Each structure stands twice: as C-alpha cells, then as structure tokens.
C-alpha cells in the first residue's frame, strides 16, 4: 500500500469515528474545493438563505416598520447574544451582539479604564491583530492611559513589576497568525490578582474552544460573528461584560439603542440596565438575523468535541505532509494542545504557496511576512479534506509551484481563490 493509500485509510476511519461528521451537511460548500479559510470567513450554513429571504420579503417587505416589534427585531441583539453565550461559557444577560469587533474593543478599553480610576496603564500584545492595536492607540489617550505592550508569555512578569498601575490587560485567546492558544484561565487569574481587568479577544477561538468566561471570572470579551460562527460577511460582533460590572459600567459610545428608554426621546442619556447598555445604534438587521440563523448549526454541539476534532485535524494534516515527504516548518506550536483550529506554516514564498494551493482548490490565506495560514473549521472540515490539502501542499512544495506566483504582488485583493 502506498503512503497516500495508507493515509486515505486513516482519514476514512477518523471521519467514520468523528461525532461531528454529520454537521457538515448543514453547510453549503463548493464541491471541488477544500476550504481552509473558515477562520476568516466561515462557510455558509444552509439555514441562512431561506431565513434572509423571509426577512426581506415577509418581515421587511410586508410588515415594514412594524417588524421591529412584530418580528422581534428590536430585541434581536440580546436574543442573539443569548444564543452565543453558551459557546462562551457565559450565563444569561452578559452577551449582546452589536457593531463590529473593532468598535466593541473601543467600548471595552474605555469602560474598563473607567472602572479602574487612578491606574494609568493599559496592556496589549505587540502581536495582537492590528485593529486591536490601532483602536487602542485611538482610545488610550481619551482616558489618559499609556499603552504597554507585552506578549502573553511576558504578562506574568509585567504584572509582578507594574501590576498596581495596570487598568486593563487586553489579549487574544488565539494568535491570529500562529494559531497559538493561550492559557486564558491562568492569565485571567493573574490579571485579577493584580487588581486589573481582563479583556479577551475571542475572534479566533469562538465556536472552536470554549473560553469558559464565567468560570474564569473574565471581565470583558469580544469576538467576530463571521469567522467560526459563520454569521456571514460583516456579521456583527458579540461583546461580553461580566454581570458584576454592569451597575458601575460606563461605556463611551452612548447611543440611543443603549438608552434605558429609547423611545422617551429624552434630552439626556441614561444607560439601559444590564448588557443592553453596550448597544449603540440601529443594528444591521439582515446581518444580525443571518448570524442568528447560522448559529443553529451549533445546537447540540459540544465545544469540547469541536476543539478535540480541530486539534486532531491539524495533527493529521501535519503528519500527512510529513509522511508524504514534506515535514512542515510550523509557525504554530508543535504541541497540538497549544493549538485551536489553525495551523500556520512559514515559507519564504508564503504568498506564492497560498496562490498555488488555491489553483489546486485548497483555499487558505497569507499573512505577512511569511505565513501560510490554514483554518480547520471543525464543523465542516473532514479528515479526508485535511489529507487532500496536505497532498496538494506537498506537490506545490516539491514542484516549487509557488515560484512564479509569489511575484504576482501581495495585494490581498489579487489573491486567486
Ligand atoms: C478578525 C479579527 C478582528 C476583526 O475586527 P473587525 O472589526 O470585525 O474588522 C479583530 N481582532 C481579531 C483578533 C481578529 O482576528
């Protein structure tokens, strides 16, 4: 039996034993592709098109403005937040869907700082996703905060040295480039011991790893609706604020949807009680209701199972590439326990590798400066897909198919997918 045949047998038995395998049928996936970009834009759940059609033709078309009440549009941000809460390990009344992750970061940076008056530092990871850093550079001066950068590995020492000066520590549970999974529980406990507040960005973990927010006494969390949650392009973001902070909270974007009595049209702002005060203005209703329809794929899904499968997929992919003759230069941690659903490789012609893979029907993406990023969304990626992708990668590397493609220019809008 050839190496490939042996791997095919292995993939078949892994797929047969996979408790999540039946869920793939709930997604719309092009037949001729292996889609490893669900960490960027989650695949389309089949529930979404019909629901959007209904929202447009019936609710908007026929019910018109009455749909805000009749079809419960007004309360959708809280309702969809409640649907996401179990995926975060959050009890009721602490998650709302509103705005984008960038905007929710802004709210949380400043709301956190206001809960810790007298502390002058706010901490972020120098490797954090750029928007997390850009928004912080705009927000910090508004609260007279100085920004300190530290990687998650450096946080314990920083807290020992300057913990009493720190208002908020903002970190991502999963590094968007390397896929490294950080110890949310352990770091949150240290942040808390220092009297600071934790803010976790869950963009690359929500829907794969359960962050157990309540259990770990996390203070704030944000994350995208369009990555593993499959809410669709530009789907609104979720924001979590622990209930113990609600009474004293002052988030800075005081819009009418976050008002205690929005239709009183009062002259002054009075925050709504509870998590609703994180709302700002009219939500993008089509996107919000698409996200709600998408979340039905998570019914009865255990996040222990998604994380286990995701790790197994990344492990199998790396093993298959090695067995087929191309051991991978991983940017991700070698220990699968320190990974979520993403595997990143370093290659000097990473951009060309991503292009060459796309020509072979394997869709990943490129991240500066030399990273090939592959996301193994556990609800719809099969072990058979991981094998096809590994085989394609081996061929791309062996035949140096990336050479001509790497010079195409790195404008992401030119990426052939
Ligand atoms: C994808 C991502 C974002 C995106 O923010 P938007 O406001 O939705 O564009 C922010 N932070 C992280 C860590 C991400 O991975």
CSV table of C-alpha atoms and ligand atoms in Angstrom, one decimal:
chain,number,residue,atom,x,y,z
A,1,UNK,CA,0.0,0.0,0.0
A,2,UNK,CA,1.4,3.4,-0.9
A,3,UNK,CA,1.8,6.1,1.8
A,4,UNK,CA,-1.1,8.0,0.3
A,5,UNK,CA,-3.4,5.0,0.3
A,6,UNK,CA,-2.4,4.3,4.0
A,7,UNK,CA,-3.2,7.9,4.8
A,8,UNK,CA,-6.5,7.6,3.0
A,9,UNK,CA,-7.5,4.6,5.1
A,10,UNK,CA,-6.5,6.5,8.2
A,11,UNK,CA,-8.6,9.5,7.1
A,12,UNK,CA,-11.6,7.3,6.4
A,13,UNK,CA,-11.5,5.7,9.8
A,14,UNK,CA,-11.1,9.1,11.5
A,15,UNK,CA,-14.0,10.5,9.6
A,16,UNK,CA,-16.1,7.5,10.5
A,17,UNK,CA,-15.4,7.9,14.1
A,18,UNK,CA,-16.0,11.6,14.1
A,19,UNK,CA,-19.1,12.6,16.2
A,20,UNK,CA,-19.3,15.9,14.4
A,21,UNK,CA,-19.2,14.5,10.9
A,22,UNK,CA,-23.0,14.8,10.2
A,23,UNK,CA,-22.9,18.5,10.8
A,24,UNK,CA,-21.1,19.2,7.5
A,25,UNK,CA,-24.3,18.5,5.6
A,26,UNK,CA,-25.7,21.7,7.2
A,27,UNK,CA,-23.2,23.8,5.2
A,28,UNK,CA,-23.2,24.9,1.6
A,29,UNK,CA,-19.7,24.1,0.3
A,30,UNK,CA,-18.4,24.1,-3.3
A,31,UNK,CA,-17.8,20.5,-4.3
A,32,UNK,CA,-14.4,21.0,-5.9
A,33,UNK,CA,-12.7,22.8,-3.0
A,34,UNK,CA,-11.1,22.2,0.3
A,35,UNK,CA,-12.0,25.4,2.3
A,36,UNK,CA,-9.4,26.1,5.0
A,37,UNK,CA,-10.4,29.8,5.4
A,38,UNK,CA,-13.3,29.3,7.9
A,39,UNK,CA,-11.2,31.3,10.4
A,40,UNK,CA,-11.5,34.3,8.1
A,41,UNK,CA,-15.0,33.9,6.6
A,42,UNK,CA,-17.0,31.0,7.9
A,43,UNK,CA,-18.8,28.8,5.3
A,44,UNK,CA,-22.5,29.4,4.6
A,45,UNK,CA,-24.9,27.4,6.8
A,46,UNK,CA,-27.9,26.2,4.8
A,47,UNK,CA,-30.3,27.8,7.2
A,48,UNK,CA,-29.3,31.3,6.2
A,49,UNK,CA,-30.5,31.8,2.6
A,50,UNK,CA,-34.1,30.9,3.4
A,51,UNK,CA,-34.2,32.9,6.6
A,52,UNK,CA,-32.8,36.0,4.8
A,53,UNK,CA,-35.3,35.6,2.0
A,54,UNK,CA,-38.1,35.5,4.7
A,55,UNK,CA,-36.7,38.5,6.5
A,56,UNK,CA,-36.5,40.6,3.3
A,57,UNK,CA,-39.8,39.6,1.6
A,58,UNK,CA,-42.1,39.0,4.6
A,59,UNK,CA,-40.7,41.0,7.5
A,60,UNK,CA,-39.3,44.0,5.7
A,61,UNK,CA,-41.5,43.7,2.6
A,62,UNK,CA,-44.8,43.1,4.2
A,63,UNK,CA,-44.6,44.0,7.9
A,64,UNK,CA,-42.4,47.1,7.2
A,65,UNK,CA,-41.7,49.2,10.2
A,66,UNK,CA,-43.9,47.1,12.5
A,67,UNK,CA,-41.4,44.3,12.1
A,68,UNK,CA,-39.3,46.0,14.8
A,69,UNK,CA,-41.9,44.7,17.3
A,70,UNK,CA,-43.9,42.1,15.4
A,71,UNK,CA,-40.8,40.1,14.3
A,72,UNK,CA,-38.8,41.0,17.4
A,73,UNK,CA,-36.1,42.9,15.6
A,74,UNK,CA,-35.7,45.3,18.5
A,75,UNK,CA,-34.7,42.6,20.9
A,76,UNK,CA,-32.5,40.7,18.4
A,77,UNK,CA,-29.2,41.9,19.7
A,78,UNK,CA,-29.9,40.5,23.2
A,79,UNK,CA,-31.5,37.4,21.8
A,80,UNK,CA,-28.6,36.5,19.5
A,81,UNK,CA,-26.3,37.3,22.4
A,82,UNK,CA,-28.1,34.7,24.5
A,83,UNK,CA,-27.6,32.2,21.6
A,84,UNK,CA,-23.8,32.8,21.6
A,85,UNK,CA,-23.5,32.9,25.4
A,86,UNK,CA,-23.3,29.1,25.9
A,87,UNK,CA,-20.5,28.9,23.4
A,88,UNK,CA,-18.6,31.3,25.6
A,89,UNK,CA,-19.4,29.7,28.9
A,90,UNK,CA,-21.4,32.8,29.8
A,91,UNK,CA,-24.6,32.8,31.9
A,92,UNK,CA,-27.6,34.9,30.8
A,93,UNK,CA,-27.7,38.6,30.5
A,94,UNK,CA,-24.0,39.2,29.7
A,95,UNK,CA,-23.6,38.9,26.0
A,96,UNK,CA,-25.1,41.2,23.3
A,97,UNK,CA,-24.4,41.4,19.6
A,98,UNK,CA,-23.7,44.9,18.3
A,99,UNK,CA,-21.4,46.7,16.0
A,100,UNK,CA,-18.0,45.3,14.9
A,101,UNK,CA,-15.2,43.8,17.0
A,102,UNK,CA,-13.2,47.0,16.4
A,103,UNK,CA,-16.0,49.1,17.9
A,104,UNK,CA,-16.6,46.7,20.8
A,105,UNK,CA,-12.9,46.8,21.6
A,106,UNK,CA,-13.2,50.6,21.8
A,107,UNK,CA,-16.1,50.4,24.2
A,108,UNK,CA,-14.3,47.8,26.4
A,109,UNK,CA,-11.0,49.6,26.6
A,110,UNK,CA,-12.6,52.8,27.9
A,111,UNK,CA,-15.3,51.1,30.0
A,112,UNK,CA,-12.5,49.0,31.6
A,113,UNK,CA,-10.3,52.0,32.2
A,114,UNK,CA,-13.2,53.9,33.9
A,115,UNK,CA,-13.7,51.0,36.3
A,116,UNK,CA,-10.1,51.4,37.4
A,117,UNK,CA,-9.6,55.1,38.0
A,118,UNK,CA,-6.1,56.0,39.2
A,119,UNK,CA,-4.4,53.2,37.2
A,120,UNK,CA,-2.6,54.7,34.2
A,121,UNK,CA,-1.6,51.7,32.0
A,122,UNK,CA,-3.4,49.6,29.5
A,123,UNK,CA,-1.6,46.5,28.2
A,124,UNK,CA,-1.9,44.8,24.8
A,125,UNK,CA,0.2,42.2,22.9
A,126,UNK,CA,2.5,43.7,20.3
A,127,UNK,CA,1.5,40.7,18.1
A,128,UNK,CA,-2.3,41.4,18.5
A,129,UNK,CA,-4.4,41.8,15.4
A,130,UNK,CA,-3.7,45.3,14.1
A,131,UNK,CA,-7.2,46.6,14.7
A,132,UNK,CA,-6.9,45.8,18.4
A,133,UNK,CA,-3.8,47.9,18.5
A,134,UNK,CA,-5.0,50.7,16.2
A,135,UNK,CA,-8.2,51.1,18.2
A,136,UNK,CA,-6.3,51.2,21.4
A,137,UNK,CA,-3.9,53.8,20.1
A,138,UNK,CA,-7.0,56.0,19.5
A,139,UNK,CA,-8.8,55.1,22.7
A,140,UNK,CA,-5.9,55.2,25.3
A,141,UNK,CA,-5.3,59.0,25.1
A,142,UNK,CA,-9.0,59.6,25.7
A,143,UNK,CA,-8.6,58.1,29.1
A,144,UNK,CA,-5.1,59.4,29.7
A,145,UNK,CA,-3.8,55.9,29.6
A,146,UNK,CA,-0.3,54.8,28.5
A,147,UNK,CA,-0.1,51.7,26.3
A,148,UNK,CA,2.4,49.0,27.4
A,149,UNK,CA,3.0,46.0,25.1
A,150,UNK,CA,3.7,42.5,26.3
A,151,UNK,CA,3.2,39.1,24.8
A,152,UNK,CA,1.0,36.7,26.8
A,153,UNK,CA,4.3,34.9,27.9
A,154,UNK,CA,5.6,38.2,29.3
A,155,UNK,CA,2.3,39.2,31.1
A,156,UNK,CA,3.1,37.4,34.4
A,157,UNK,CA,6.4,39.3,34.8
A,158,UNK,CA,4.8,42.6,33.8
A,159,UNK,CA,2.1,42.1,36.4
A,160,UNK,CA,4.6,41.4,39.1
A,161,UNK,CA,6.6,44.5,38.2
A,162,UNK,CA,3.8,47.0,37.5
A,163,UNK,CA,0.5,45.3,38.3
A,164,UNK,CA,-0.8,48.0,40.6
A,165,UNK,CA,-0.6,50.6,37.7
A,166,UNK,CA,-2.4,48.5,35.2
A,167,UNK,CA,-6.1,49.1,34.5
A,168,UNK,CA,-6.8,46.6,31.7
A,169,UNK,CA,-4.9,43.8,30.0
A,170,UNK,CA,-6.2,43.0,26.5
A,171,UNK,CA,-5.2,39.7,24.9
A,172,UNK,CA,-6.4,37.3,22.2
A,173,UNK,CA,-7.1,33.8,23.2
A,174,UNK,CA,-5.7,32.6,19.9
A,175,UNK,CA,-2.9,34.3,18.0
A,176,UNK,CA,-4.3,35.2,14.5
A,177,UNK,CA,-1.0,34.5,12.8
A,178,UNK,CA,0.4,31.4,14.5
A,179,UNK,CA,-2.8,29.9,15.9
A,180,UNK,CA,-1.3,29.6,19.3
A,181,UNK,CA,-3.8,29.0,22.1
A,182,UNK,CA,-3.1,30.9,25.2
A,183,UNK,CA,-4.0,30.0,28.8
A,184,UNK,CA,-7.0,32.2,29.2
A,185,UNK,CA,-7.8,30.9,32.7
A,186,UNK,CA,-4.3,31.2,34.1
A,187,UNK,CA,-3.6,34.6,32.7
A,188,UNK,CA,-7.0,35.9,33.8
A,189,UNK,CA,-6.3,34.8,37.3
A,190,UNK,CA,-3.0,36.7,37.4
A,191,UNK,CA,-4.6,39.8,35.9
A,192,UNK,CA,-7.3,39.6,38.5
A,193,UNK,CA,-4.8,39.2,41.4
A,194,UNK,CA,-3.1,42.4,40.3
A,195,UNK,CA,-6.5,44.2,40.6
A,196,UNK,CA,-6.6,44.8,36.8
A,197,UNK,CA,-9.4,43.9,34.4
A,198,UNK,CA,-9.1,41.3,31.6
A,199,UNK,CA,-10.4,41.9,28.1
A,200,UNK,CA,-10.2,38.8,25.8
A,201,UNK,CA,-10.5,38.9,22.0
A,202,UNK,CA,-12.1,35.6,21.0
A,203,UNK,CA,-12.2,36.2,17.3
A,204,UNK,CA,-10.1,33.1,16.5
A,205,UNK,CA,-11.5,30.9,19.3
A,206,UNK,CA,-15.2,31.5,19.4
A,207,UNK,CA,-17.0,28.4,18.0
A,208,UNK,CA,-14.0,26.2,18.5
A,209,UNK,CA,-12.7,26.5,22.0
A,210,UNK,CA,-14.9,27.2,25.0
A,211,UNK,CA,-13.3,30.1,26.8
A,212,UNK,CA,-15.4,29.4,30.0
A,213,UNK,CA,-15.7,33.2,30.7
A,214,UNK,CA,-17.8,33.0,33.8
A,215,UNK,CA,-15.8,30.2,35.4
A,216,UNK,CA,-12.5,32.1,34.9
A,217,UNK,CA,-14.0,35.4,36.1
A,218,UNK,CA,-13.1,37.2,32.8
A,219,UNK,CA,-14.2,40.8,32.9
A,220,UNK,CA,-14.7,41.7,29.2
A,221,UNK,CA,-14.6,39.7,25.9
A,222,UNK,CA,-15.3,40.5,22.3
A,223,UNK,CA,-15.3,38.5,19.1
A,224,UNK,CA,-16.4,38.3,15.4
A,225,UNK,CA,-19.6,36.8,14.2
A,226,UNK,CA,-18.3,35.9,10.8
A,227,UNK,CA,-15.3,33.6,11.5
A,228,UNK,CA,-16.0,30.2,13.1
A,229,UNK,CA,-19.6,31.4,14.0
A,230,UNK,CA,-20.3,31.5,10.2
A,231,UNK,CA,-22.6,34.6,10.5
A,232,UNK,CA,-21.7,35.9,7.1
A,233,UNK,CA,-19.5,38.7,5.7
A,234,UNK,CA,-19.5,41.7,8.1
A,235,UNK,CA,-21.7,39.8,10.6
A,236,UNK,CA,-21.9,41.9,13.8
A,237,UNK,CA,-19.7,41.2,16.8
A,238,UNK,CA,-20.5,39.9,20.2
A,239,UNK,CA,-19.4,41.6,23.4
A,240,UNK,CA,-19.4,40.1,26.9
A,241,UNK,CA,-19.3,42.1,30.1
A,242,UNK,CA,-19.4,40.2,33.4
A,243,UNK,CA,-22.6,41.0,35.3
A,244,UNK,CA,-20.7,42.2,38.4
A,245,UNK,CA,-19.6,45.3,36.4
A,246,UNK,CA,-23.0,46.2,34.9
A,247,UNK,CA,-24.1,48.6,37.6
A,248,UNK,CA,-20.9,50.7,37.6
A,249,UNK,CA,-20.2,50.4,33.8
A,250,UNK,CA,-19.8,53.5,31.7
A,251,UNK,CA,-19.2,52.6,28.1
A,252,UNK,CA,-18.3,55.6,26.0
A,253,UNK,CA,-20.5,55.1,22.9
A,254,UNK,CA,-23.7,56.3,24.4
A,255,UNK,CA,-26.2,55.8,21.6
A,256,UNK,CA,-30.0,55.7,21.7
A,257,UNK,CA,-30.2,51.9,21.4
A,258,UNK,CA,-28.3,51.7,24.7
A,259,UNK,CA,-30.6,54.1,26.4
A,260,UNK,CA,-32.8,52.9,29.3
A,261,UNK,CA,-35.9,54.3,27.5
A,262,UNK,CA,-35.0,54.8,23.8
A,263,UNK,CA,-38.5,56.0,22.8
A,264,UNK,CA,-38.8,58.5,25.5
A,265,UNK,CA,-36.5,60.6,23.3
A,266,UNK,CA,-35.2,62.3,26.4
A,267,UNK,CA,-32.7,65.0,26.2
A,268,UNK,CA,-30.1,63.3,28.4
A,269,UNK,CA,-28.5,59.8,28.3
A,270,UNK,CA,-29.4,57.2,30.8
A,271,UNK,CA,-27.9,53.8,30.3
A,272,UNK,CA,-30.1,50.8,29.9
A,273,UNK,CA,-29.6,48.3,32.7
A,274,UNK,CA,-27.6,45.2,32.1
A,275,UNK,CA,-25.8,44.2,28.9
A,276,UNK,CA,-28.1,46.3,26.7
A,277,UNK,CA,-26.1,49.4,27.6
A,278,UNK,CA,-23.4,48.0,25.2
A,279,UNK,CA,-25.8,48.7,22.3
A,280,UNK,CA,-25.2,51.9,20.3
A,281,UNK,CA,-27.5,52.5,17.2
A,282,UNK,CA,-29.6,50.6,14.8
A,283,UNK,CA,-28.1,47.2,14.1
A,284,UNK,CA,-27.5,45.8,10.6
A,285,UNK,CA,-30.7,43.7,10.9
A,286,UNK,CA,-30.1,41.5,7.8
A,287,UNK,CA,-26.6,40.5,9.0
A,288,UNK,CA,-27.8,40.1,12.6
A,289,UNK,CA,-30.6,37.8,11.6
A,290,UNK,CA,-28.3,35.9,9.3
A,291,UNK,CA,-26.0,35.3,12.2
A,292,UNK,CA,-28.9,34.1,14.3
A,293,UNK,CA,-29.9,31.6,11.6
A,294,UNK,CA,-26.3,30.5,11.3
A,295,UNK,CA,-25.9,29.7,15.0
A,296,UNK,CA,-28.5,26.9,14.7
A,297,UNK,CA,-25.6,24.7,13.5
A,298,UNK,CA,-24.2,24.9,17.0
A,299,UNK,CA,-27.3,23.3,18.5
A,300,UNK,CA,-26.2,20.2,20.5
A,301,UNK,CA,-22.6,20.7,19.5
A,302,UNK,CA,-20.1,20.3,22.4
A,303,UNK,CA,-17.2,22.7,22.2
A,304,UNK,CA,-15.1,20.0,23.8
A,305,UNK,CA,-15.8,18.0,20.7
A,306,UNK,CA,-15.0,20.9,18.3
A,307,UNK,CA,-11.7,21.6,20.0
A,308,UNK,CA,-10.7,17.9,20.1
A,309,UNK,CA,-11.5,17.5,16.4
A,310,UNK,CA,-9.8,20.7,15.4
A,311,UNK,CA,-6.6,19.6,17.1
A,312,UNK,CA,-6.8,16.2,15.6
A,313,UNK,CA,-7.3,17.7,12.1
A,314,UNK,CA,-4.2,19.9,12.5
A,315,UNK,CA,-2.2,17.0,13.8
A,316,UNK,CA,-3.3,14.7,11.0
A,317,UNK,CA,-2.5,17.4,8.4
A,318,UNK,CA,1.0,17.8,9.7
A,319,UNK,CA,1.5,14.1,9.9
A,320,UNK,CA,0.2,13.5,6.4
A,321,UNK,CA,2.5,16.2,4.9
A,322,UNK,CA,5.5,14.6,6.7
A,323,UNK,CA,4.5,11.0,5.6
A,324,UNK,CA,4.3,12.3,2.1
A,325,UNK,CA,7.8,13.7,2.2
A,326,UNK,CA,7.4,17.3,3.3
A,327,UNK,CA,7.8,17.8,7.1
A,328,UNK,CA,6.3,21.3,7.7
A,329,UNK,CA,8.0,24.3,9.0
A,330,UNK,CA,5.4,25.2,11.6
A,331,UNK,CA,4.8,28.7,12.9
A,332,UNK,CA,2.1,27.2,15.1
A,333,UNK,CA,3.1,25.4,18.4
A,334,UNK,CA,4.3,21.9,17.8
A,335,UNK,CA,2.2,20.6,20.7
A,336,UNK,CA,-1.4,20.2,19.4
A,337,UNK,CA,-2.7,21.0,22.9
A,338,UNK,CA,-1.5,24.6,22.4
A,339,UNK,CA,-3.4,25.0,19.2
A,340,UNK,CA,-7.0,25.7,18.4
A,341,UNK,CA,-8.2,25.1,14.8
A,342,UNK,CA,-5.5,26.8,12.9
A,343,UNK,CA,-2.1,25.6,11.5
A,344,UNK,CA,0.3,28.1,10.2
A,345,UNK,CA,3.5,27.4,8.2
A,346,UNK,CA,6.4,29.6,7.5
A,347,UNK,CA,7.7,29.7,3.9
A,348,UNK,CA,9.8,32.4,2.3
A,349,UNK,CA,7.4,32.4,-0.7
A,350,UNK,CA,4.3,32.0,1.5
A,351,UNK,CA,2.2,34.3,-0.7
A,352,UNK,CA,3.0,32.1,-3.8
A,353,UNK,CA,2.3,28.9,-1.8
A,354,UNK,CA,-1.2,30.2,-0.9
A,355,UNK,CA,-1.8,31.1,-4.6
A,356,UNK,CA,-0.6,27.7,-5.8
A,357,UNK,CA,-2.8,25.9,-3.3
A,358,UNK,CA,-5.8,27.9,-4.5
A,359,UNK,CA,-5.1,26.8,-8.0
A,360,UNK,CA,-5.3,23.2,-6.7
A,361,UNK,CA,-8.6,24.0,-5.0
A,362,UNK,CA,-7.2,24.4,-1.5
A,363,UNK,CA,-8.2,27.7,0.0
A,364,UNK,CA,-6.0,29.1,2.7
A,365,UNK,CA,-4.6,32.6,3.2
A,366,UNK,CA,-1.4,34.5,3.5
A,367,UNK,CA,-0.3,36.7,6.4
A,368,UNK,CA,2.7,39.0,6.4
A,369,UNK,CA,5.5,38.4,6.3
A,370,UNK,CA,5.9,34.7,5.5
A,371,UNK,CA,2.9,32.8,6.9
A,372,UNK,CA,0.6,30.3,5.2
A,373,UNK,CA,-2.5,30.2,7.3
A,374,UNK,CA,-4.8,27.2,7.2
A,375,UNK,CA,-8.0,27.0,9.3
A,376,UNK,CA,-9.6,23.7,10.0
A,377,UNK,CA,-13.1,24.6,11.0
A,378,UNK,CA,-14.2,21.5,12.9
A,379,UNK,CA,-17.9,21.6,11.9
A,380,UNK,CA,-17.3,21.1,8.2
A,381,UNK,CA,-13.7,20.0,7.6
A,382,UNK,CA,-13.2,16.3,7.1
A,383,UNK,CA,-10.0,14.4,7.7
A,384,UNK,CA,-10.3,13.5,4.0
A,385,UNK,CA,-10.1,17.2,3.3
A,386,UNK,CA,-7.0,17.6,5.5
A,387,UNK,CA,-5.4,14.8,3.5
A,388,UNK,CA,-6.2,16.4,0.1
A,389,UNK,CA,-4.8,19.7,1.4
A,390,UNK,CA,-1.7,18.0,2.7
A,391,UNK,CA,-1.2,16.2,-0.6
A,392,UNK,CA,-1.7,19.4,-2.6
A,393,UNK,CA,0.8,21.2,-0.4
A,394,UNK,CA,3.4,18.6,-0.8
A,395,UNK,CA,3.0,18.8,-4.6
A,396,UNK,CA,3.2,22.6,-4.5
A,397,UNK,CA,6.4,22.5,-2.5
A,398,UNK,CA,8.0,19.6,-4.4
A,399,UNK,CA,7.4,21.2,-7.8
A,400,UNK,CA,8.1,24.7,-6.5
A,401,UNK,CA,4.8,25.8,-8.0
A,402,UNK,CA,4.9,28.9,-5.8
A,403,UNK,CA,7.9,30.5,-7.7
A,404,UNK,CA,6.0,32.3,-10.5
A,405,UNK,CA,3.0,33.0,-8.3
A,406,UNK,CA,4.9,34.7,-5.5
A,407,UNK,CA,5.8,37.6,-7.8
A,408,UNK,CA,2.2,38.4,-8.6
A,409,UNK,CA,2.3,41.1,-5.9
A,410,UNK,CA,0.9,40.8,-2.4
A,411,UNK,CA,-2.2,42.9,-2.7
A,412,UNK,CA,-4.7,40.6,-1.0
A,413,UNK,CA,-7.4,41.7,-3.4
A,414,UNK,CA,-5.4,40.0,-6.2
A,415,UNK,CA,-5.4,36.6,-4.4
A,416,UNK,CA,-6.8,33.9,-6.7
A,417,UNK,CA,-9.4,31.9,-4.8
B,1,LIG,C1,-10.8,39.2,12.6
B,1,LIG,C2,-10.3,40.0,13.7
B,1,LIG,C3,-10.8,41.3,14.0
B,1,LIG,C4,-11.7,42.0,13.1
B,1,LIG,O1,-12.3,43.1,13.6
B,1,LIG,P1,-13.5,43.7,12.7
B,1,LIG,O2,-13.8,44.9,13.5
B,1,LIG,O3,-14.6,42.7,12.6
B,1,LIG,O4,-13.0,44.0,11.3
B,1,LIG,C5,-10.3,41.9,15.2
B,1,LIG,N1,-9.5,41.2,16.1
B,1,LIG,C6,-9.0,40.0,15.8
B,1,LIG,C7,-8.1,39.3,16.8
B,1,LIG,C8,-9.4,39.3,14.6
B,1,LIG,O5,-9.0,38.1,14.4
